[in-house]
XYZ file of C-alpha atoms in Angstrom:
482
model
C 85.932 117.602 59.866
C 82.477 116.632 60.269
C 80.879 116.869 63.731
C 80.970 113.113 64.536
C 83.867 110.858 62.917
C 82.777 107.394 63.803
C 81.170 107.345 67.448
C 83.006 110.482 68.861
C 81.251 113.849 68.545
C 82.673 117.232 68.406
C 80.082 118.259 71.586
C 82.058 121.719 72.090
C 81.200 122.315 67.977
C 77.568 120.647 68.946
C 76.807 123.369 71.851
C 77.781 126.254 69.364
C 75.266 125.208 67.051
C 72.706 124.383 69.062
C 72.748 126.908 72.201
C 71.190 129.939 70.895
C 73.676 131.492 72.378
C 76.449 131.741 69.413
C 74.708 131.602 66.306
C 71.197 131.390 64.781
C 70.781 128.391 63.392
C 68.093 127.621 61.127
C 65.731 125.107 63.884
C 65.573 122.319 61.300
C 69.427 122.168 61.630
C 69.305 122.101 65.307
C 66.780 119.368 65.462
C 68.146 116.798 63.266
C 71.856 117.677 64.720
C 70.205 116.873 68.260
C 68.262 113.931 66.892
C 71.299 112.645 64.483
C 73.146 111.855 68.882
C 69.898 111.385 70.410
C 71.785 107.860 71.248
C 74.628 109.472 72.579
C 72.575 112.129 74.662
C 71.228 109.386 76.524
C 74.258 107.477 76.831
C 76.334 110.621 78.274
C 79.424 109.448 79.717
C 79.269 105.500 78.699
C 79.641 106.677 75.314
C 83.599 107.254 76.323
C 84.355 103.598 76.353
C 86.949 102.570 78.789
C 90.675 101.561 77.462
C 90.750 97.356 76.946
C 87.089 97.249 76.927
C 87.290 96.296 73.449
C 90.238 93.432 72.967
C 90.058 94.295 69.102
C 90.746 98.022 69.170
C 94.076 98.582 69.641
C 94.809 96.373 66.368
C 92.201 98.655 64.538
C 94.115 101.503 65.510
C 97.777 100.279 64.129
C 95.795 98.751 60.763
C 94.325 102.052 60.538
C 97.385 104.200 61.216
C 99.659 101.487 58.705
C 96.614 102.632 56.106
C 96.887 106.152 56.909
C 100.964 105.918 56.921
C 100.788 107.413 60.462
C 103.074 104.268 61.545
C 105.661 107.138 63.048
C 102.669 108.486 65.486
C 101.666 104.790 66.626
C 103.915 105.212 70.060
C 102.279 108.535 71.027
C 99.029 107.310 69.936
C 99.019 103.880 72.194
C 100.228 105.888 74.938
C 97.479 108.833 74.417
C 94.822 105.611 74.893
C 95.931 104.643 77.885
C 96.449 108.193 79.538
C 93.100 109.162 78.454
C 91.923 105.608 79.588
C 89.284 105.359 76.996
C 89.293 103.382 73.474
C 92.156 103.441 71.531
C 90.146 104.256 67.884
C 88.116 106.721 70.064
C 91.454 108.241 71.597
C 92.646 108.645 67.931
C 89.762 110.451 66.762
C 89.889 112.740 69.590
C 93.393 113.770 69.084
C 92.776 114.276 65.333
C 89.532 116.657 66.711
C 91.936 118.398 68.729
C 94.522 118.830 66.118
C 92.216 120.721 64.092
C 90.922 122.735 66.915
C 93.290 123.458 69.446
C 96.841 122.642 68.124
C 98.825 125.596 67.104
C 101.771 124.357 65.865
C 101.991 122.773 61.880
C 100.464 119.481 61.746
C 103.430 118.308 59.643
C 105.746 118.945 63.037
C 103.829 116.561 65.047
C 105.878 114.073 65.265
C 109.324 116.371 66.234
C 107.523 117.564 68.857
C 106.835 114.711 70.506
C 109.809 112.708 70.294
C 111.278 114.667 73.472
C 109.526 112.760 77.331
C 108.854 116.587 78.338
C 106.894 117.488 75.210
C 104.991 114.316 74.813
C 104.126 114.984 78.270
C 103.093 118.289 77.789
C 100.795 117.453 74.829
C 99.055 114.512 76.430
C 98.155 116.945 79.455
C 96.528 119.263 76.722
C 94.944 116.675 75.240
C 93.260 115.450 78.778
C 92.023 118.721 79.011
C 90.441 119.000 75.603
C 88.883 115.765 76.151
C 87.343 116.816 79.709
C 86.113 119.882 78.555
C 83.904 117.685 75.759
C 82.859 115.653 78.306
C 81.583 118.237 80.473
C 80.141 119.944 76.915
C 77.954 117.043 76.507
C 76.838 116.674 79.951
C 75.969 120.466 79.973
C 73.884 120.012 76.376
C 71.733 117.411 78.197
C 71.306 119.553 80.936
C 70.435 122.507 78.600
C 67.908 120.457 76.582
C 66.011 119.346 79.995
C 66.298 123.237 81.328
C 64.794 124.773 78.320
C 62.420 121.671 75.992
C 59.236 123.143 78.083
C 60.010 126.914 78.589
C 58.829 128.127 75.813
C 61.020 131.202 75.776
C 64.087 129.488 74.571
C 64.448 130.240 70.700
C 64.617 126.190 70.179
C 62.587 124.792 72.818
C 60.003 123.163 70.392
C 62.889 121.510 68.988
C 64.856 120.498 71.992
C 61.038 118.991 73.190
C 61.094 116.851 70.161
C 64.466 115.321 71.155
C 63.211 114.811 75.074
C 60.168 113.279 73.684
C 61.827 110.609 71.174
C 64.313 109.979 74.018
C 61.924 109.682 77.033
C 62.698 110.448 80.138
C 62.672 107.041 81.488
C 65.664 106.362 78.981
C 67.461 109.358 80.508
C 66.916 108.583 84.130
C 67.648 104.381 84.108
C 70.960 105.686 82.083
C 71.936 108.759 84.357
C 71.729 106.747 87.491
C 73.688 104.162 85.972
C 76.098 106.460 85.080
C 76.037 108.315 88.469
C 76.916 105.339 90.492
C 79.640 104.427 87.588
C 80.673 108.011 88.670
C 80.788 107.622 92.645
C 82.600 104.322 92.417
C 84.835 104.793 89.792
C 88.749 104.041 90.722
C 91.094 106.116 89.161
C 93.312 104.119 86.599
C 97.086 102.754 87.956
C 100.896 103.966 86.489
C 99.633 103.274 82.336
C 103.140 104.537 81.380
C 106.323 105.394 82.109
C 107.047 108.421 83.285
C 104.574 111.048 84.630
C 101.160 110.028 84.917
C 98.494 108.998 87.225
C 100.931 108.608 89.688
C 101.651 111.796 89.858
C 99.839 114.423 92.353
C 99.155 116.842 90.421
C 97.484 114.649 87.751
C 95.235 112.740 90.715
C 94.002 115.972 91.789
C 93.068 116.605 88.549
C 91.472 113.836 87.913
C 89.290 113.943 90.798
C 88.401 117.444 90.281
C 86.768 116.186 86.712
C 85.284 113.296 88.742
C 83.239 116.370 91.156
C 82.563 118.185 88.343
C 81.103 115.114 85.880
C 79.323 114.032 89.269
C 77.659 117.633 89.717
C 76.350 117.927 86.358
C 75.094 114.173 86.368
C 73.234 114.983 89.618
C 71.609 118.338 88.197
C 70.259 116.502 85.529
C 68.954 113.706 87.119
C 67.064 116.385 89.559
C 65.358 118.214 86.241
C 64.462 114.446 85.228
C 62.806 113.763 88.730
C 60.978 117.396 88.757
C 59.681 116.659 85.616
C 58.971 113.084 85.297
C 59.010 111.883 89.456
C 60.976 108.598 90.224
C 60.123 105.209 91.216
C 60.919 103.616 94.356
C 63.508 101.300 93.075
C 65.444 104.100 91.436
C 65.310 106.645 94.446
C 66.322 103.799 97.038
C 69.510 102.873 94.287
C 70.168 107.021 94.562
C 69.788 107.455 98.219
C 72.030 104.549 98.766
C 74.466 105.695 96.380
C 74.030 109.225 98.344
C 75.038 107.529 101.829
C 77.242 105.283 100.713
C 79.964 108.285 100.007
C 78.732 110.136 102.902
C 76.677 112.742 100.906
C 80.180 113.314 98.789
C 82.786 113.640 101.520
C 84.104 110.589 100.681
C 86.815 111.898 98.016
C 90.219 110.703 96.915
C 93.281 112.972 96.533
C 91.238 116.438 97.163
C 92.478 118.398 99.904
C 89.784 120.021 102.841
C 91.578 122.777 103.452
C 91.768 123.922 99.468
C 88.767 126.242 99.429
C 88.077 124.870 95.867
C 88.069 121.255 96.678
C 85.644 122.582 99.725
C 83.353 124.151 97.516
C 83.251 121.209 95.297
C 82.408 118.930 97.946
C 80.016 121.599 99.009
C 78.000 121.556 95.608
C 77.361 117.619 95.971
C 76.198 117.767 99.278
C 73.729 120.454 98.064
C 72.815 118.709 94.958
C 71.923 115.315 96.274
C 69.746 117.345 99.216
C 67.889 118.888 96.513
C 67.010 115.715 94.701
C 65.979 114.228 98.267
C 63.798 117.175 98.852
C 62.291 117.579 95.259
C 61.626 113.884 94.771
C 59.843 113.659 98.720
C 57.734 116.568 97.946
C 54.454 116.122 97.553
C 52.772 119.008 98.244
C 51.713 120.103 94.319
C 50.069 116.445 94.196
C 48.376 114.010 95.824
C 50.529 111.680 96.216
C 50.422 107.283 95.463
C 50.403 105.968 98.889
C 51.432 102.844 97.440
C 54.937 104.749 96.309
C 55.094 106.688 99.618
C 54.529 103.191 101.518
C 57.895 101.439 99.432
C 59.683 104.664 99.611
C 59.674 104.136 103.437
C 60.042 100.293 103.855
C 62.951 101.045 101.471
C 64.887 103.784 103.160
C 63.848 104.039 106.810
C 66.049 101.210 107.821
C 68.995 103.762 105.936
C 67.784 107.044 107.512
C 67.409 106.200 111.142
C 71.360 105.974 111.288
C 72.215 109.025 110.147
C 71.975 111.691 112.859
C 75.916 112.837 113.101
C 76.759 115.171 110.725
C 74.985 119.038 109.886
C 73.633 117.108 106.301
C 72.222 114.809 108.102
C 69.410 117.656 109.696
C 67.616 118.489 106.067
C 67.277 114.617 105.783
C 65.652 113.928 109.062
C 63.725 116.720 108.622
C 62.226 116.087 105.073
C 61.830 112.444 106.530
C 59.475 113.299 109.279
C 57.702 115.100 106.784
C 57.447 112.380 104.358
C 55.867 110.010 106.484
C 53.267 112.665 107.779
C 52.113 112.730 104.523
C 49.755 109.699 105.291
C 47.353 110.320 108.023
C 47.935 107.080 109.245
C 51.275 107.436 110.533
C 50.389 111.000 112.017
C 47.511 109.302 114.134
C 49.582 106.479 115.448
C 50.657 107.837 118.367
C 54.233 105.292 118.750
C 55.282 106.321 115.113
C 54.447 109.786 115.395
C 56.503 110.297 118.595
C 59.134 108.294 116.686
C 59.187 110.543 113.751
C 59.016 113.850 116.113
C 62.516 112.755 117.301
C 63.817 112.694 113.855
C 62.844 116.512 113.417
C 63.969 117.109 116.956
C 67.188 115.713 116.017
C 67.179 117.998 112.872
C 66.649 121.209 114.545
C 69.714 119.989 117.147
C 71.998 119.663 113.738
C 70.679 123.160 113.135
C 68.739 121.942 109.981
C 67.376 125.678 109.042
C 71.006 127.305 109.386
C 72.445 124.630 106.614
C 69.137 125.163 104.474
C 69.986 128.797 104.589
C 73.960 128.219 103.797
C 72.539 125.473 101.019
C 69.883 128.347 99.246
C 72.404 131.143 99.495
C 74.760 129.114 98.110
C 75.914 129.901 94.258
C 74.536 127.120 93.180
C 70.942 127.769 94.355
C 71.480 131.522 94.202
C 70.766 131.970 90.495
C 67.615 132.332 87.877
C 68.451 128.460 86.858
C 65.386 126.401 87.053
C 67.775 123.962 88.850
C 67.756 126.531 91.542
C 63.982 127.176 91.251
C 63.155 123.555 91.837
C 65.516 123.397 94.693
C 64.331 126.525 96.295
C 61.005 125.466 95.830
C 60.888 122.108 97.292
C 62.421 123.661 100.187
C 59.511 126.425 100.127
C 56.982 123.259 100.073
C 58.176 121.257 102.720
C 59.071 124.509 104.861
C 55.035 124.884 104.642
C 54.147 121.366 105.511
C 55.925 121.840 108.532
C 54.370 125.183 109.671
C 51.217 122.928 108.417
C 51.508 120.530 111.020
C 53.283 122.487 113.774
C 52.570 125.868 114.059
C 49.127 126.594 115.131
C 50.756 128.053 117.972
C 53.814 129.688 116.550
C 56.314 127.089 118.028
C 57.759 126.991 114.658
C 59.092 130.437 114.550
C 61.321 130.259 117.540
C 63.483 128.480 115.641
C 67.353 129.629 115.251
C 67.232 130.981 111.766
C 64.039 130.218 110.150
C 63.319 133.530 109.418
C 66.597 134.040 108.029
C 65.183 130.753 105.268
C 62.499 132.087 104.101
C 63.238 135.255 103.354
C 65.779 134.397 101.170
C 63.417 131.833 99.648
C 61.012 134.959 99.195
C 63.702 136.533 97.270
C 62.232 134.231 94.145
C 60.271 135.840 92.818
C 57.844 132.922 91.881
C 58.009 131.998 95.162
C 57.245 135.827 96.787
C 54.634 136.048 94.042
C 52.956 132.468 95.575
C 53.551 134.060 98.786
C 51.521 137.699 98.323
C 49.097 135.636 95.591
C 47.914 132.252 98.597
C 46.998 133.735 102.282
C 46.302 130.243 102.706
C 49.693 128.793 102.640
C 50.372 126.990 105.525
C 53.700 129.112 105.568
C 52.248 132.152 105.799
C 51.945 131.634 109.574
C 55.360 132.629 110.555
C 54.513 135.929 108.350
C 50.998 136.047 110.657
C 53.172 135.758 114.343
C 55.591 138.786 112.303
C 52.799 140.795 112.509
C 51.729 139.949 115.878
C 55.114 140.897 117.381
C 55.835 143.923 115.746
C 57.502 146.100 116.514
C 58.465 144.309 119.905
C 60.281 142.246 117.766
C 60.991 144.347 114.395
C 63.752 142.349 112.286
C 61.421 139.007 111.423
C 58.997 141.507 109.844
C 61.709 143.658 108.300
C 63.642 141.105 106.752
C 60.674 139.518 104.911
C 59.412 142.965 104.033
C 63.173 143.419 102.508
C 62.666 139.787 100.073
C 59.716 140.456 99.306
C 60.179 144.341 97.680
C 63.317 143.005 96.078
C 61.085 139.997 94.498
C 59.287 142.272 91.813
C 56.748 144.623 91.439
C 53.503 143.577 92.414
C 55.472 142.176 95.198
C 57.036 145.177 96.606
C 53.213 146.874 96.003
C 51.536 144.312 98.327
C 54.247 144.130 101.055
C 54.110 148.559 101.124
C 50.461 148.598 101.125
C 50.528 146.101 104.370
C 53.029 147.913 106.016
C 50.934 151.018 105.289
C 48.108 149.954 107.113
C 49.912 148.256 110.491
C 48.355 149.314 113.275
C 50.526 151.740 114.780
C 51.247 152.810 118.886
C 53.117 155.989 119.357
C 54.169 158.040 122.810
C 56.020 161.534 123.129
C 59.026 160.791 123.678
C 60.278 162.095 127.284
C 63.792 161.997 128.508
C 62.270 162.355 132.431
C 60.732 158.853 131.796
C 63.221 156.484 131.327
């Protein structure tokens, strides 16, 4: 079968051709593949269209089956539709895709094996599965093209760069928001058929472990899409709503908080939708359109001022305190600045450099991804605005655990490299009042002196020669003294 048979791809097929990773295909091929669903790239997930969405489809798919002399496979098929709740022409092309590629058995046997409730059963679960995994395919090809169109290193980046140029990423991120919220609020379907289906536990779980996972990858790309192309204020307000109104994604149906796995998933949103705070708030690499940072704030700091309950809510209250010291103005009014002070007071009460630290080490962050060098980065950035405005004295470095942060930020090595490269970083302070109290207070010194020899090289060379020359006391030791 050809990779797409009428609007449904073969995205599993797709990513094998178009990775780098499993073959090397000729780059002509991979661009016009990637161009030939440049439509369906940007439509991700809406692609899928929803069972009953189209009145007419369900009488396509018995004229086509009557045509095909399938009539005997019409039951299964009607009830494959519903279970996979998408379109019932789309459902049938999808179980002929997985017929070719996954089914063992002879196709010819089909229809035996199905006419027992415990084998239909067992098919349509293997089916649901199929068609997850090329959902999740597709999200992670968008994802790939946005990770790798500018690095140069990939073997098809020029290529992948002409498909994120005829796309634009203003397509991508008014069509990944939509789909996000589509995402967040979506209700999982009622009892389709008899028997066991969606109202069955095991099958609700399921389906709202797909949900976490979809909802991760959507938010990863729409994070590459802000790093690379910002965000306007109407869009980030829509996000950050979206982000409060399911409680920074511990609102979830039919996952259980004490599974460690349906922890960790809610985990990874939490951290994702942080990091797209964070990146899209930084400013620090650019000037900055006061006009943007002006809605920004009339838009959200009616939302923010109410959250100050939960340990998420510290990064936010944080990076918002930040944010609206980037204009001068609001610094040097004395009633907003003592309002905005609380907000970071607040923050470090929530113990707002602890969760950074269990965000960064987390797996997610804890990689060579450029999704976790964005994250860690923005973090970096804002952690420097802060010592910026705050630590001429070294206040900032009491702190429960900010020395803890950045040294495991300094264990990028683009970030140790800034580091060593910029005395003038404002966050190079808390490395200055290391050096003042050492060795009274040796572990702040030692663990940044750990990052930043693990970081690379020329890293480890600058951090040995510094330690070389300290300034050094020494005594004879003498029992009789102490």
């Amino acid at each position: 079968m050809e990779d797409v048979n009428g609007d449904v791809i073969q995205w599993k097929k797709l990513w094998q051709l178009i990775s780098g990773i499993h073959y090397e295909t000729p780059s002509a091929v991979v661009r016009d593949k990637l161009l030939d669903v440049s439509k369906e790239l940007t439509d991700g997930l809406v692609q899928f269209r929803k069972a009953g969405s189209d009145k007419g489809s369900a009488e396509r798919l018995q004229k086509m089956m009557k045509e095909r002399k399938q009539e005997k496979l019409l039951g299964f098929a009607t009830k494959l539709y519903q279970f996979l709740d998408i379109d019932a022409v789309q459902s049938w092309n999808i179980l002929c895709f997985y017929l070719v590629n996954e089914y063992r058995g002879p196709a010819n046997a089909l229809a035996d094996y199905i006419s027992t409730e415990s084998s239909m059963l067992s098919l349509l679960n293997e089916i649901w599965a199929y068609y997850s995994l090329e959902r999740m395919v597709m999200l992670k090809i968008v994802k790939n093209l946005l990770e790798f169109y500018n690095s140069g290193s990939h073997p098809y980046s020029r290529e992948y760069k002409t498909v994120v140029d005829k796309i634009g990423f203003a397509n991508l991120r008014k069509s990944y928001i939509g789909q996000l919220e589509s995402l967040v609020n979506e209700t999982m379907p009622g009892k389709l058929i008899p028997g066991d289906m969606f109202n069955n536990q095991a099958k609700m779980v399921a389906w709202s472990e797909r949900k976490m996972r979809e909802v991760n990858e959507t938010l990863h790309i729409i994070l590459l899409i802000i790093h690379y192309d910002g965000i306007g204020v109407e869009e980030f307000a829509r996000l950050f709503k979206l982000f409060k109104g399911h409680s920074f994604g511990r609102v979830q149906q039919y996952l259980n908080n004490g599974n460690e796995a349906h922890s960790d998933m809610v985990k990874r949103i939490t951290f994702s939708e942080l990091a797209i705070v964070y990146r899209a708030l930084d400013l620090s690499e650019s000037a900055g359109d006061e006009r943007w940072i002006d809605g920004v704030i009339k838009a959200l700091d009616g939302e923010i001022v109410t959250l100050h309950t939960f340990p998420e809510h510290g990064p936010l209250l944080l990076v918002w305190m930040l944010f609206n010291f980037r204009l001068q103005n609001r610094l040097d009014d004395d009633d907003l600045s003592s309002r905005y002070r609380q907000f970071g007071s607040r923050a470090i009460q929530l113990g707002v450099f602890e969760y950074l630290l269990a965000m960064v080490q987390h797996s997610t962050f804890n990689d060579h991804s450029i999704v976790c060098r964005v994250t860690r980065k923005a973090i970096f950035n804002q952690l420097g605005f802060l010592c910026q405005l705050f630590d001429s004295d070294g206040s900032v470095a009491q702190h429960a655990k900010i020395y803890d942060l950045l040294s495991e930020l300094l264990h990028s090595p683009s970030i140790a490299a800034e580091f060593c490269k910029n005395e003038d970083n404002p966050v190079r302070s808390l490395f200055d009042t290391t050096l003042e109290n050492f060795p009274v207070d040796f572990t702040p010194l030692a663990m940044i002196a750990h990052a930043l020899a693990s970081a690379g090289t020329n890293q480890n060379k600058y951090i040995h020669d510094l330690l070389e020359n300290l300034p050094v006391y020494s005594e004879v030791y003498n029992p009789d003294h102490y």
